[in-house]
Coordinates of C-alpha atoms in Angstrom, one line a residue:
M1 CA -9.5 39.3 25.9
T2 CA -5.5 38.9 23.9
L3 CA -5.1 35.5 23.7
P4 CA -2.2 33.9 25.5
A5 CA 1.2 33.8 23.6
W6 CA 1.8 30.6 23.5
T7 CA -1.2 30.3 21.3
S8 CA 0.5 32.5 18.2
S9 CA 1.5 29.5 16.5
K10 CA -1.4 26.8 17.5
K11 CA -3.4 25.9 15.0
W12 CA -7.8 25.4 16.4
Y13 CA -10.2 23.0 15.8
A14 CA -13.4 24.7 15.1
F15 CA -17.1 23.2 16.0
G16 CA -21.1 23.2 16.5
L17 CA -24.0 21.6 16.4
D18 CA -25.1 23.8 13.2
Y19 CA -21.6 24.3 12.2
Q20 CA -21.4 21.5 9.2
N21 CA -17.7 22.6 8.1
D22 CA -15.9 21.8 11.3
G23 CA -11.9 22.2 10.6
V24 CA -8.6 23.7 11.2
V25 CA -8.3 27.1 11.4
G26 CA -5.1 29.6 12.5
V27 CA -5.4 31.5 15.8
N28 CA -6.0 34.7 13.4
A29 CA -9.0 33.1 12.2
A30 CA -10.2 32.1 15.9
K31 CA -9.9 35.9 16.9
L32 CA -13.2 36.3 14.6
W33 CA -15.2 35.0 17.5
N34 CA -15.9 38.4 18.8
N35 CA -12.5 38.8 20.2
E36 CA -13.5 36.3 22.2
P37 CA -12.2 33.3 21.3
F38 CA -12.1 31.4 25.1
D39 CA -16.3 32.1 25.6
F40 CA -19.0 30.1 24.5
V41 CA -22.4 29.9 24.1
D42 CA -23.9 26.7 25.8
T43 CA -23.9 24.4 22.3
D44 CA -23.3 26.7 19.9
I45 CA -19.6 27.2 18.4
G46 CA -16.5 26.5 20.7
L47 CA -12.5 26.6 20.4
N48 CA -10.8 23.2 20.8
P49 CA -7.1 23.1 20.3
I50 CA -6.7 19.4 20.9
A51 CA -8.7 17.0 18.8
H52 CA -10.6 16.3 16.1
L53 CA -14.4 16.9 16.0
S54 CA -15.7 13.0 15.7
T55 CA -12.6 12.0 18.6
P56 CA -13.6 14.7 21.4
L57 CA -11.3 14.1 24.8
L58 CA -12.8 11.9 27.3
Y59 CA -14.1 13.1 30.7
P60 CA -14.9 10.5 33.0
G61 CA -18.4 11.1 34.3
L62 CA -19.2 12.8 31.2
D63 CA -20.9 12.0 27.9
R64 CA -17.7 11.6 25.1
S65 CA -20.4 13.0 22.4
Y66 CA -20.4 16.8 23.0
E67 CA -23.6 16.8 21.1
D68 CA -25.1 15.6 24.4
A69 CA -22.6 17.5 26.8
S70 CA -22.5 21.4 26.8
D71 CA -20.5 21.1 29.9
L72 CA -17.6 20.3 27.5
F73 CA -17.3 23.8 26.0
P74 CA -16.8 25.3 29.6
I75 CA -14.6 22.2 31.0
L76 CA -12.3 22.8 27.6
A77 CA -12.0 26.8 28.4
N78 CA -11.1 25.8 31.6
M79 CA -8.5 23.5 31.1
L80 CA -6.6 26.7 28.1
R81 CA -7.3 29.5 30.7
G82 CA -6.5 27.5 33.8
I83 CA -9.3 29.8 35.3
A84 CA -13.0 29.8 35.2
P85 CA -14.8 30.1 32.4
T86 CA -16.8 32.6 31.0
R87 CA -20.2 33.3 28.5
S88 CA -20.5 35.3 25.6
A89 CA -23.4 37.8 26.5
A90 CA -23.8 37.7 22.1
P91 CA -23.9 34.6 20.1
L92 CA -20.2 33.9 18.7
Q93 CA -19.7 34.9 15.1
R94 CA -19.4 31.7 12.5
L95 CA -16.2 32.0 10.1
A96 CA -17.0 32.3 6.3
P97 CA -16.5 29.1 4.6
E98 CA -13.2 30.1 2.9
Q99 CA -11.5 30.6 6.3
V100 CA -12.2 26.7 7.0
Q101 CA -10.0 24.4 6.4
A102 CA -10.0 20.1 5.9
D103 CA -11.0 18.2 8.7
S104 CA -7.9 17.3 10.8
D105 CA -6.7 13.9 10.9
S106 CA -5.8 13.6 14.8
V107 CA -7.4 11.0 17.2
I108 CA -7.4 10.9 21.5
T109 CA -5.2 7.6 22.1
V110 CA -6.1 6.1 25.3
L111 CA -3.1 5.1 27.0
L112 CA -4.3 3.6 30.5
S113 CA -8.1 3.8 32.1
E114 CA -8.3 2.3 35.2
D115 CA -11.0 1.9 38.2
G116 CA -9.5 1.2 41.7
S117 CA -9.9 1.9 45.3
L118 CA -7.7 3.8 47.4
A119 CA -7.4 3.4 51.4
A120 CA -7.3 6.4 53.8
G121 CA -4.2 7.5 54.6
Q122 CA -2.5 5.8 51.8
T123 CA -0.1 7.2 48.8
F124 CA -0.5 5.7 45.1
T125 CA 1.6 6.1 42.3
H126 CA 0.6 5.0 38.6
T127 CA 3.2 4.9 36.3
V128 CA 2.7 5.6 32.6
V129 CA 5.0 5.9 29.5
V130 CA 3.7 8.7 27.2
P131 CA 5.6 8.1 23.3
P132 CA 6.4 11.7 21.0
T133 CA 3.1 13.4 21.1
P134 CA 1.7 17.0 21.2
F135 CA -1.0 16.8 24.0
L136 CA -1.0 14.6 27.3
Q137 CA -4.3 14.8 29.5
V138 CA -4.3 12.8 32.7
S139 CA -7.7 12.6 34.3
M140 CA -8.5 11.4 38.2
M141 CA -12.2 11.2 39.9
A142 CA -12.3 11.0 43.4
D143 CA -13.5 12.2 46.4
S144 CA -10.3 14.4 48.5
A145 CA -7.3 12.9 47.1
L146 CA -4.7 15.1 46.1
F147 CA -3.5 14.8 42.4
R148 CA 0.1 15.5 41.8
L149 CA 2.1 14.4 38.3
R150 CA 5.7 13.7 38.5
K151 CA 7.3 14.2 34.9
P152 CA 10.5 11.7 33.8
D153 CA 12.8 13.8 34.9
G154 CA 11.3 13.7 38.3
T155 CA 9.9 17.1 38.2
V156 CA 6.8 16.9 40.4
L157 CA 3.7 19.4 39.0
S158 CA 1.3 20.6 41.0
P159 CA -1.8 23.2 40.0
A160 CA 0.4 26.1 41.1
D161 CA 2.6 25.1 38.5
T162 CA 0.2 26.0 35.5
L163 CA 0.4 29.5 36.7
T164 CA 4.0 30.1 35.7
A165 CA 4.8 26.8 33.4
M166 CA 4.0 26.8 29.7
G167 CA 1.5 24.4 28.1
L168 CA 0.1 23.4 31.9
H169 CA -3.0 23.5 32.4
Y170 CA -5.2 22.0 35.5
F171 CA -8.9 21.9 36.0
E172 CA -10.9 20.7 38.4
D173 CA -14.3 20.4 39.6
P174 CA -14.9 19.9 43.6
S175 CA -18.4 18.6 43.3
T176 CA -17.3 15.8 41.0
G177 CA -13.6 15.3 42.4
L178 CA -12.7 15.2 38.5
A179 CA -9.0 16.5 38.0
I180 CA -7.3 17.0 35.1
Y181 CA -4.2 18.1 33.5
S182 CA -3.2 18.9 30.4
V183 CA -0.1 18.9 29.3
E184 CA 1.4 20.2 25.6
N185 CA 4.6 18.7 23.6
P186 CA 5.1 16.6 26.9
A187 CA 9.0 14.7 27.5
P188 CA 8.5 11.3 25.9
G189 CA 9.3 8.7 28.5
T190 CA 7.9 7.6 32.3
W191 CA 5.2 9.9 33.5
V192 CA 3.8 9.1 37.0
A193 CA 0.3 9.9 38.6
V194 CA 0.3 10.6 42.4
F195 CA -2.5 10.4 44.5
D196 CA -1.7 11.3 48.2
A197 CA -4.6 10.6 50.7
T198 CA -2.4 11.1 53.5
R199 CA -4.9 12.9 54.8
T200 CA -8.3 11.5 54.2
T201 CA -10.3 9.5 57.1
N202 CA -11.9 7.3 54.5
G203 CA -11.4 5.3 51.9
Q204 CA -12.1 6.2 48.6
E205 CA -12.9 4.7 44.4
Y206 CA -10.7 6.2 41.5
T207 CA -11.0 6.5 38.1
L208 CA -7.8 7.2 36.0
T209 CA -7.2 7.8 32.4
A210 CA -3.9 8.9 30.3
E211 CA -4.8 10.2 26.9
I212 CA -2.4 11.4 24.5
S213 CA -3.1 12.8 20.9
T214 CA -1.8 11.2 17.8
T215 CA -2.5 10.0 14.3
K216 CA -1.5 6.5 15.7
A217 CA -4.1 4.6 17.5
V218 CA -5.1 0.9 18.6
V219 CA -8.4 -0.7 16.9
L220 CA -9.4 -3.5 18.9
D221 CA -12.6 -5.3 17.4
P222 CA -14.3 -8.1 18.6
V223 CA -17.0 -9.8 16.5
T224 CA -19.6 -9.4 19.2
S225 CA -19.7 -7.6 22.3
I226 CA -21.4 -10.4 24.1
V227 CA -20.9 -14.4 23.9
Y228 CA -23.7 -16.8 25.9
N229 CA -22.7 -19.6 28.2
N230 CA -19.3 -21.0 27.3
G231 CA -17.3 -19.6 23.9
S232 CA -14.8 -17.8 22.3
V233 CA -15.0 -14.5 20.9
R234 CA -13.0 -13.1 17.9
L235 CA -11.0 -10.9 18.0
R236 CA -9.9 -8.6 15.9
A237 CA -6.9 -5.6 16.3
S238 CA -4.8 -3.5 14.6
L239 CA -2.3 -0.5 15.1
Q240 CA -3.8 2.4 12.0
N241 CA -2.1 5.3 11.4
A242 CA -4.2 8.0 9.5
S243 CA -6.6 4.9 9.7
L244 CA -4.1 2.8 7.6
P245 CA -3.1 -0.6 9.2
L246 CA 0.5 -0.8 10.2
A247 CA 1.6 -4.2 9.6
S248 CA 4.8 -4.0 11.1
T249 CA 3.5 -3.8 14.9
S250 CA 4.5 -6.3 18.1
W251 CA 1.3 -7.1 20.2
N252 CA 0.6 -7.6 24.0
V253 CA -3.0 -8.9 24.7
T254 CA -3.9 -9.8 28.0
V255 CA -7.8 -10.5 29.6
L256 CA -8.9 -9.5 32.5
R257 CA -11.3 -12.4 34.2
P258 CA -14.6 -11.4 35.9
D259 CA -12.4 -13.1 39.1
S260 CA -9.8 -10.4 38.1
T261 CA -6.9 -13.7 37.3
T262 CA -5.7 -12.7 33.9
F263 CA -4.4 -14.2 31.0
T264 CA -2.9 -13.7 27.5
V265 CA -3.9 -14.1 24.4
T266 CA -1.9 -14.2 20.7
L267 CA -2.3 -12.5 17.4
Y268 CA -2.0 -13.7 14.4
D269 CA -1.2 -11.9 11.1
D270 CA -1.1 -14.8 8.9
G271 CA -4.4 -16.0 7.3
A272 CA -5.1 -18.5 9.8
H273 CA -5.4 -18.8 13.9
G274 CA -8.6 -16.6 13.2
D275 CA -7.1 -14.6 11.0
S276 CA -9.1 -13.7 7.4
L277 CA -5.8 -12.2 5.1
A278 CA -2.3 -12.8 6.3
G279 CA 0.5 -9.4 5.8
D280 CA -2.8 -7.0 6.1
G281 CA -2.1 -5.6 9.5
I282 CA -4.7 -6.7 11.1
F283 CA -4.4 -9.4 13.5
A284 CA -6.8 -11.9 14.7
A285 CA -7.1 -14.6 17.6
S286 CA -9.9 -16.2 18.6
V287 CA -10.6 -15.3 23.0
P288 CA -11.5 -18.2 25.2
L289 CA -14.5 -17.0 28.1
G290 CA -15.7 -18.8 30.5
P291 CA -16.5 -20.1 33.2
Q292 CA -16.9 -17.0 34.8
L293 CA -19.6 -14.7 33.8
G294 CA -19.4 -11.3 33.8
Q295 CA -17.0 -8.5 31.6
Y296 CA -14.3 -9.5 30.2
V297 CA -12.1 -6.7 29.8
M298 CA -9.2 -6.9 26.7
T299 CA -5.8 -4.3 26.8
A300 CA -4.0 -4.5 23.9
Q301 CA -0.6 -2.9 23.7
A302 CA 0.9 -2.3 20.4
M303 CA 4.1 -1.2 19.4
S304 CA 5.2 0.5 16.3
L305 CA 8.2 -1.1 15.1
P306 CA 9.9 1.4 13.3
D307 CA 9.5 3.8 16.1
S308 CA 9.1 1.6 19.3
T309 CA 6.1 3.7 20.4
T310 CA 3.5 1.6 22.5
Y311 CA -0.1 2.2 21.9
V312 CA -3.4 1.2 23.9
D313 CA -6.7 0.2 24.0
V314 CA -9.4 -1.6 26.1
T315 CA -12.1 -3.2 24.6
S316 CA -14.6 -5.7 26.6
V317 CA -16.5 -8.7 26.1
E318 CA -19.8 -10.2 28.6
L319 CA -20.1 -13.8 29.2
A320 CA -23.7 -14.1 29.9
A321 CA -25.9 -16.8 30.2
Y322 CA -28.4 -17.5 27.9
Q323 CA -32.1 -17.1 28.8
D324 CA -34.6 -17.0 26.6
L325 CA -38.6 -17.9 26.4
A326 CA -40.3 -18.4 23.3
V327 CA -43.5 -19.6 21.1
L328 CA -43.6 -19.8 18.3
S329 CA -46.7 -19.0 15.7
S330 CA -46.1 -22.5 13.8
E331 CA -46.7 -24.2 17.5
V332 CA -50.1 -22.5 18.3
T333 CA -53.0 -25.3 17.3
L334 CA -56.6 -26.1 17.8
S335 CA -57.8 -29.0 18.6
R336 CA -60.6 -29.0 15.7
N337 CA -58.8 -28.0 11.6
S338 CA -62.4 -25.9 11.7
V339 CA -64.7 -24.1 14.1
V340 CA -67.6 -22.7 13.6
V341 CA -69.5 -20.4 16.7
G342 CA -70.4 -22.4 19.3
D343 CA -67.4 -25.2 19.4
S344 CA -65.4 -26.0 22.3
V345 CA -61.9 -26.4 20.9
Q346 CA -58.4 -26.6 22.9
I347 CA -55.9 -24.2 21.9
M348 CA -52.8 -25.7 22.2
A349 CA -48.6 -24.5 22.2
I350 CA -45.2 -25.4 23.0
V351 CA -43.9 -22.7 25.4
H352 CA -39.8 -23.4 25.0
N353 CA -36.9 -22.7 27.3
Y354 CA -33.6 -21.6 24.9
G355 CA -31.4 -21.0 27.7
A356 CA -29.1 -23.4 29.7
S357 CA -31.0 -23.0 33.0
P358 CA -33.9 -24.8 34.2
V359 CA -37.7 -22.3 34.8
N360 CA -40.0 -22.5 37.5
N361 CA -43.4 -21.4 37.0
A362 CA -43.5 -19.6 33.8
A363 CA -46.1 -17.4 33.2
V364 CA -48.3 -18.7 30.3
E365 CA -51.2 -16.7 28.6
V366 CA -53.9 -17.3 26.2
W367 CA -56.0 -13.9 25.1
D368 CA -58.1 -13.8 21.9
D369 CA -56.7 -9.9 20.5
V370 CA -60.1 -9.7 18.7
T371 CA -62.5 -9.5 21.2
G372 CA -59.7 -9.2 24.1
Y373 CA -60.8 -11.3 26.5
R374 CA -58.5 -13.7 28.0
L375 CA -59.0 -16.7 27.5
D376 CA -56.7 -18.8 30.1
S377 CA -53.7 -18.0 32.4
L378 CA -51.4 -20.8 33.9
S379 CA -47.7 -21.8 34.4
V380 CA -45.5 -24.1 33.7
N381 CA -42.2 -25.4 34.3
L382 CA -39.5 -26.0 31.7
T383 CA -36.2 -27.7 32.1
A384 CA -32.8 -26.2 30.8
G385 CA -32.8 -26.9 26.6
G386 CA -36.9 -28.7 27.4
S387 CA -40.1 -27.6 26.1
A388 CA -43.6 -27.9 27.7
N389 CA -47.0 -28.5 25.7
I390 CA -49.7 -26.1 27.5
A391 CA -53.9 -26.6 26.5
A392 CA -56.5 -24.2 27.4
P393 CA -60.6 -24.6 26.8
W394 CA -62.1 -22.1 24.4
V395 CA -65.9 -21.8 23.2
V396 CA -65.4 -19.8 19.9
T397 CA -67.8 -16.8 20.0
P398 CA -68.8 -14.1 17.5
P399 CA -67.8 -12.4 15.4
D400 CA -66.0 -13.9 12.4
T401 CA -62.7 -13.9 13.1
H402 CA -60.3 -14.2 16.0
S403 CA -56.6 -14.0 16.8
I404 CA -56.1 -16.1 19.5
R405 CA -51.9 -15.5 21.1
V406 CA -50.4 -17.4 23.4
T407 CA -47.5 -15.5 25.5
V408 CA -45.0 -16.5 28.1
S409 CA -44.2 -13.9 29.8
P410 CA -41.5 -11.7 29.8
F411 CA -40.9 -11.0 32.7
T412 CA -40.2 -14.7 34.0
L413 CA -36.0 -14.2 33.6
S414 CA -34.3 -11.3 34.5
S415 CA -33.3 -11.0 31.2
E416 CA -34.1 -12.2 28.3
V417 CA -31.7 -12.9 24.6
S418 CA -34.7 -11.5 22.6
Y419 CA -38.3 -10.5 24.2
S420 CA -39.9 -10.6 20.7
N421 CA -40.6 -14.2 20.5
N422 CA -42.2 -14.5 23.5
S423 CA -45.9 -15.0 21.9
G424 CA -47.0 -17.0 19.4
I425 CA -50.3 -16.2 17.0
R426 CA -52.8 -17.9 15.1
P427 CA -55.5 -16.2 13.1
V428 CA -58.6 -18.2 12.9
I429 CA -62.0 -17.7 10.6
I430 CA -65.1 -19.2 11.0
G431 CA -65.3 -22.2 8.7
Q432 CA -61.8 -22.4 6.9
P433 CA -59.2 -24.6 8.0
V434 CA -56.9 -23.3 10.5
N435 CA -53.7 -24.2 9.4
E436 CA -54.4 -23.0 5.9
V437 CA -55.0 -19.1 7.1
E438 CA -52.4 -17.2 6.3
P439 CA -50.9 -15.4 9.3
T440 CA -51.8 -11.9 8.8
H441 CA -49.3 -10.6 10.7
G442 CA -46.5 -11.8 8.4
P443 CA -44.9 -10.8 5.3
K444 CA -44.9 -12.8 2.3
R445 CA -41.2 -12.9 1.7
L446 CA -38.1 -11.2 2.8
Q447 CA -37.4 -7.5 2.9
L448 CA -35.1 -5.1 4.7
A449 CA -36.3 -1.2 4.7
P450 CA -34.7 1.7 3.8
P451 CA -33.4 3.4 7.2
I452 CA -36.0 6.1 8.3
P453 CA -34.5 8.9 8.0
N454 CA -31.5 9.1 5.4
P455 CA -29.4 11.0 5.5
S456 CA -29.7 10.5 9.6
T457 CA -27.9 13.1 11.9
G458 CA -29.2 11.5 14.9
T459 CA -30.8 8.3 16.1
V460 CA -31.9 6.2 13.0
T461 CA -34.6 3.5 12.6
L462 CA -33.7 -0.3 11.1
Q463 CA -36.6 -2.2 9.7
F464 CA -36.9 -5.7 8.1
S465 CA -39.7 -8.1 7.9
L466 CA -39.8 -12.3 8.2
P467 CA -41.8 -14.2 6.0
R468 CA -41.3 -17.0 9.4
D469 CA -40.2 -17.2 12.3
A470 CA -36.3 -17.4 12.5
D471 CA -32.9 -16.0 13.4
A472 CA -32.0 -12.6 12.3
S473 CA -28.9 -10.2 12.2
L474 CA -28.2 -6.8 11.3
V475 CA -24.5 -5.9 10.4
M476 CA -23.3 -2.2 9.3
Y477 CA -19.9 -1.4 8.2
D478 CA -18.5 2.0 6.6
V479 CA -17.0 1.5 3.0
Q480 CA -13.6 0.1 4.0
G481 CA -15.5 -2.6 5.3
R482 CA -14.9 -2.0 9.0
R483 CA -17.8 -3.7 11.0
I484 CA -19.3 -0.5 12.6
K485 CA -22.2 -2.5 14.8
Q486 CA -24.2 -5.2 14.9
W487 CA -27.3 -6.7 16.3
H488 CA -28.2 -10.5 16.2
R489 CA -31.9 -11.5 17.1
T490 CA -32.5 -15.1 18.1
K491 CA -36.0 -16.9 17.0
Q492 CA -37.7 -13.7 16.2
V493 CA -41.2 -14.2 14.9
A494 CA -42.5 -13.8 11.6
G495 CA -43.5 -10.3 11.1
T496 CA -41.8 -6.8 10.7
H497 CA -38.4 -5.9 13.3
H498 CA -37.3 -2.4 14.4
V499 CA -33.4 -1.9 15.4
E500 CA -32.6 1.7 16.3
W501 CA -29.6 2.9 16.1
N502 CA -27.9 6.0 17.9
G503 CA -25.3 6.3 15.9
R504 CA -22.7 4.7 17.9
G505 CA -19.8 1.7 17.2
E506 CA -19.6 -1.4 19.3
D507 CA -17.1 0.5 21.7
G508 CA -19.9 3.3 22.3
R509 CA -17.9 6.0 20.3
P510 CA -19.7 8.6 17.8
V511 CA -19.3 7.3 14.5
P512 CA -17.9 9.6 12.4
T513 CA -19.9 11.2 8.6
G514 CA -19.8 9.0 6.1
L515 CA -21.6 6.6 3.9
L516 CA -22.4 3.2 5.8
F517 CA -23.9 -0.2 4.7
Y518 CA -26.1 -2.4 6.7
R519 CA -26.6 -6.3 5.9
L520 CA -29.6 -8.4 6.7
S521 CA -28.7 -12.5 7.3
T522 CA -31.3 -14.9 7.8
G523 CA -32.0 -18.4 6.6
G524 CA -29.4 -18.6 4.6
Q525 CA -30.7 -14.7 2.4
T526 CA -29.0 -11.4 2.9
L527 CA -30.2 -8.3 2.5
N528 CA -28.4 -5.0 2.0
Q529 CA -29.2 -1.4 2.1
K530 CA -27.2 2.5 2.7
L531 CA -26.9 5.1 5.1
L532 CA -25.9 8.2 4.8
H533 CA -24.9 9.2 8.3
V534 CA -24.0 13.1 9.3
R535 CA -22.4 13.9 12.6

């Protein structure tokens, strides 16, 4: 197949699951793929003239990571060609290393992301201001509405125009209702997405997104993705050019509450108001959340003052009710400090409700994990933030060693902040003082193990060990000190704990290849480890 004329001056991006030298190549090098640069073989190698590997285009209904969405390849080909993609009969040839240059710095910036309802017989329009950019993509997902684009000069674009207009591409998938317009070098100004549902008889839900390719992007970074009860979250924001924050930025931040009301937030770069360092281009504010529970959607519009171009990013933070039931190992005791076979004793424990709401009929079970016998089962009522004492009878039997476990059911609540503290364990050795027996399940000191595997190309396991019951947090950073991911675990029992990381940041996007650091903090102590993450 011959490349279209409009591709002659383009640069193409090569990417593939097993091809680490991803980068930009010229159109002549692209032809080396069996002279069929638009054909694909499953999840091997394809061409993308739009975005860098680490920030693939976002498609409603598709995974954002190319590793998990082989359908991205034929969709991309379809966009470029305007016709159904084909499959190559022979494997595509890879480029020699000398034909591959360094990675591109271009990123995908989301100008608009919206969900809504469209009434039958209605025509709906939505505007989006497009700055100078080499590429614009507008996507809609709806059942049966006609989708058109209106340019700043008033010209209405339809799928038929892709046959004659240079740099205009259209893709649709009737089975999912997905429709995509892709425009090269779009005219700066106000573009209008037009949805025509005048021929439909039923209302429908829609999803609309608009994205551009640029070296500038807004980075929104809430300190945490979930806040419990009424509180606030520290929001950091920066407009970055090739990953460098720009100090000359004007901000407009709007927060959408769960009940659809909104409020605005003022960002500061003054070293106060929640901001760490004045004049560094990283703005911050404390965003109040509550009293409604649910997702708080934060939309930040950043205007680059030198060129008056507006960029947008969206993030969300969930306000949730704190729900957590716990039994602490240190509070599991016996009515006697030393026991022998045949003794009748009471196993005593305290069941805690760390949540803000009362809990009724919380199921509690008492087990001897060595013999495998359930010694008792009962239920307790717990006030908000309260606790209850329980006691269970035990007639001591052989062997000489026992492990008494008291568990409050993890299924009592719809969800819990932490399931790792639902059980408390008391080891018992016949004839020895119970309170002097070292818990066999806990380490002697705080430990943070190296990541497994390292380097990591997929899911990685982070393991830490606590010598005593405590809160613990893990925070992952890149080499520039930016937080990538955070885990906070409350009231963890002594012992070994694991965290699985899937290679994505707080925003759900894949983290680029690089050296990462992660820090364990608990009880005033910190430990650090490093990880080489490879995409």
